[in-house]
Coordinates of C-alpha atoms in Angstrom, one line a residue:
M1 CA -0.2 0.0 0.0
Y2 CA 2.7 2.3 0.9
S3 CA 4.6 1.9 -2.6
T4 CA 1.3 2.6 -4.5
A5 CA 0.5 5.8 -2.6
M6 CA 4.1 6.7 -3.2
G7 CA 3.8 5.9 -7.0
T8 CA 0.5 7.9 -7.0
N9 CA 2.2 10.9 -5.3
E10 CA 5.2 10.9 -7.8
T11 CA 2.9 10.7 -11.0
S12 CA 0.8 13.7 -9.6
D13 CA 4.2 15.5 -8.9
R14 CA 5.6 14.8 -12.3
L15 CA 2.1 16.1 -13.7
V16 CA 2.3 19.3 -11.9
E17 CA 6.1 19.8 -12.7
A18 CA 5.9 19.1 -16.4
T19 CA 2.6 21.7 -16.3
R20 CA 4.7 24.3 -14.4
E21 CA 7.3 23.9 -17.2
L22 CA 5.0 24.0 -20.1
L23 CA 3.1 27.0 -18.7
W24 CA 6.3 29.0 -18.3
E25 CA 7.5 28.0 -22.0
R26 CA 4.0 27.9 -23.7
G27 CA 1.4 29.7 -21.8
Y28 CA -2.0 28.1 -21.0
V29 CA -3.3 27.8 -24.5
G30 CA -0.2 26.2 -25.6
T31 CA 0.1 23.6 -22.8
S32 CA -2.1 20.8 -23.8
P33 CA -3.1 17.9 -21.7
K34 CA -1.2 15.5 -24.4
A35 CA 2.0 17.6 -23.9
V36 CA 1.8 17.5 -20.2
Q37 CA 1.3 13.7 -20.3
Q38 CA 4.2 13.3 -22.7
A39 CA 6.5 15.7 -20.6
A40 CA 5.5 13.8 -17.2
G41 CA 5.6 10.2 -18.6
A42 CA 2.2 9.6 -17.5
G43 CA -0.9 8.5 -19.2
Q44 CA -4.4 9.9 -19.9
G45 CA -5.8 7.8 -17.1
S46 CA -3.3 8.9 -14.7
M47 CA -3.7 12.7 -15.3
Y48 CA -7.5 12.3 -15.2
H49 CA -7.1 10.3 -11.8
H50 CA -5.3 13.0 -10.2
F51 CA -6.8 15.9 -11.7
A52 CA -10.6 17.0 -13.1
G53 CA -8.9 18.5 -16.1
K54 CA -6.3 20.9 -17.7
R55 CA -7.6 23.8 -15.5
D56 CA -7.2 21.8 -12.5
L57 CA -3.6 20.6 -13.3
A58 CA -2.9 24.4 -14.2
L59 CA -4.3 25.7 -10.9
A60 CA -2.0 23.1 -9.0
A61 CA 1.0 24.2 -11.1
I62 CA 0.4 28.0 -10.7
R63 CA 0.1 27.4 -6.8
R64 CA 3.1 25.7 -6.6
T65 CA 4.9 28.2 -8.8
A66 CA 3.7 31.0 -6.6
G67 CA 4.7 29.3 -3.6
E68 CA 8.1 28.7 -4.7
M69 CA 8.4 32.5 -5.6
D70 CA 7.0 33.4 -2.3
A71 CA 9.4 31.2 -0.4
A72 CA 12.5 32.2 -2.2
A73 CA 11.6 36.0 -1.9
G74 CA 10.8 35.4 1.8
A75 CA 14.0 33.8 2.5
V76 CA 15.9 37.0 1.0
L77 CA 13.6 39.5 2.4
E78 CA 13.3 38.3 5.9
G79 CA 16.8 37.6 6.2
G80 CA 19.3 39.8 8.3
G81 CA 20.8 43.0 7.2
S82 CA 19.9 46.5 6.7
A83 CA 16.7 47.4 4.7
Y84 CA 18.8 48.3 1.8
A85 CA 21.0 45.2 1.7
R86 CA 17.8 43.1 1.8
I87 CA 16.1 44.8 -1.3
E88 CA 19.6 44.7 -2.8
A89 CA 19.8 40.8 -2.0
Y90 CA 16.3 40.3 -3.6
V91 CA 16.9 42.1 -6.9
L92 CA 20.3 40.8 -7.4
R93 CA 19.5 37.0 -6.5
E94 CA 20.4 34.6 -9.1
R95 CA 17.6 34.3 -11.8
D96 CA 17.4 32.9 -15.4
V97 CA 16.5 36.2 -16.5
L98 CA 16.3 35.2 -20.4
R99 CA 13.6 32.8 -19.2
G100 CA 11.7 35.4 -17.7
C101 CA 9.6 35.0 -14.3
P102 CA 7.5 32.1 -14.3
V103 CA 4.8 34.1 -12.2
G104 CA 5.2 37.3 -14.3
R105 CA 4.8 35.5 -17.4
L106 CA 1.6 34.2 -16.3
T107 CA 0.3 37.8 -16.0
M108 CA 0.6 38.1 -19.6
D109 CA -1.6 35.1 -20.4
P110 CA -5.0 36.1 -21.0
E111 CA -6.5 32.8 -20.1
V112 CA -5.0 32.8 -16.6
I113 CA -6.0 36.7 -16.1
A114 CA -9.5 36.0 -17.3
D115 CA -9.8 33.2 -14.8
P116 CA -10.4 34.5 -11.4
E117 CA -9.3 31.2 -9.7
L118 CA -6.1 30.9 -11.9
R119 CA -5.4 34.5 -11.4
A120 CA -5.6 34.4 -7.5
P121 CA -2.3 32.6 -6.7
V122 CA -0.4 35.2 -8.9
E123 CA -2.3 38.2 -7.4
E124 CA -1.6 36.7 -3.9
V125 CA 2.2 36.1 -4.2
I126 CA 2.7 39.6 -6.0
G127 CA 0.6 41.2 -3.2
R128 CA 2.8 39.5 -0.4
L129 CA 5.9 40.5 -2.1
R130 CA 4.7 44.1 -2.5
A131 CA 3.7 44.1 1.3
R132 CA 7.1 42.7 2.4
L133 CA 9.1 45.0 0.5
A134 CA 6.9 48.1 1.5
A135 CA 7.6 46.9 5.3
I136 CA 11.3 46.9 4.6
V137 CA 11.1 50.2 2.8
R138 CA 9.2 51.7 5.8
E139 CA 11.8 50.2 8.3
G140 CA 14.4 51.6 6.5
R141 CA 12.9 55.0 6.2
D142 CA 11.9 55.4 9.7
S143 CA 15.3 54.2 10.8
G144 CA 16.8 56.9 8.5
E145 CA 18.7 54.7 6.3
L146 CA 16.6 55.3 3.2
D147 CA 15.2 58.7 2.1
G148 CA 12.6 59.8 4.3
S149 CA 10.3 61.0 1.6
L150 CA 10.3 57.4 0.0
D151 CA 6.5 56.2 0.1
P152 CA 6.7 52.5 1.0
E153 CA 4.0 51.2 -0.9
E154 CA 5.0 53.1 -4.2
T155 CA 8.6 52.2 -3.8
A156 CA 7.7 48.4 -3.2
A157 CA 5.8 48.6 -6.5
T158 CA 8.8 50.1 -8.3
V159 CA 11.1 47.4 -7.2
V160 CA 8.7 44.9 -8.5
A161 CA 8.2 46.7 -11.5
T162 CA 11.8 47.1 -12.2
V163 CA 12.3 43.4 -11.6
Q164 CA 9.8 42.3 -13.9
G165 CA 10.4 45.0 -16.5
G166 CA 14.1 43.7 -16.3
Y167 CA 13.1 40.2 -17.4
V168 CA 11.1 42.1 -20.3
L169 CA 14.1 44.1 -21.4
A170 CA 16.5 40.9 -21.0
R171 CA 14.1 38.8 -23.2
A172 CA 13.8 41.5 -25.8
T173 CA 17.5 42.2 -26.1
G174 CA 18.7 38.5 -25.6
S175 CA 21.0 39.7 -22.8
P176 CA 21.0 39.5 -19.0
A177 CA 22.8 42.8 -19.2
S178 CA 19.4 44.6 -19.7
F179 CA 18.1 43.1 -16.6
D180 CA 21.4 43.8 -14.5
S181 CA 21.4 47.5 -15.8
A182 CA 17.7 47.9 -14.8
V183 CA 18.2 46.7 -11.2
R184 CA 21.5 48.5 -10.8
G185 CA 19.7 51.8 -11.8
L186 CA 17.2 51.1 -9.2
L187 CA 19.7 50.3 -6.5
A188 CA 21.4 53.7 -7.3
L189 CA 18.2 55.6 -6.6
L190 CA 17.3 53.7 -3.4
A191 CA 21.0 53.8 -2.0
P192 CA 21.5 55.3 1.3
R193 CA 22.8 58.8 1.2
P194 CA 25.8 59.6 3.6
A195 CA 24.9 61.8 6.4
R196 CA 26.1 65.7 5.9

């Protein structure tokens, strides 16, 4: 019984992982059940045993992707160091910028955005990211480390927009240098100023 349950979980996991990759590469419309089954090495019966259909599987994949993004951002933003150092660590953390952000790419998928349930994990993870960043900016502003005129919510939105826009620039130019340039510019704007 244990090995059967284990195999069931492994098949479900392979299906979710295959769907995550395909959503990132092809989007929702381009992610067919047949492509998922082939990528996962699973049959149609296995897929429909675990998931009601493509939408149900996509929702599981989107939730997992959002959860991983949330955990990765949290590990950096909730770590030690100054407010600026945590923001810097977040924007400079290692990313595959030429592939784009797996969550950010979902925001450009009309089918995901049109479906409130598929869109919800995307909205939630971006909302949590912005809230974390706003809290860090507020902390840095209140301690005098960051410019006192910074609006925490607007600055958090700017950080998220810079990272997401950096992905777009990198993909458009075929070079991670465009992403690097965007985040370096942001960091220069946020850099603590020496006391006079």
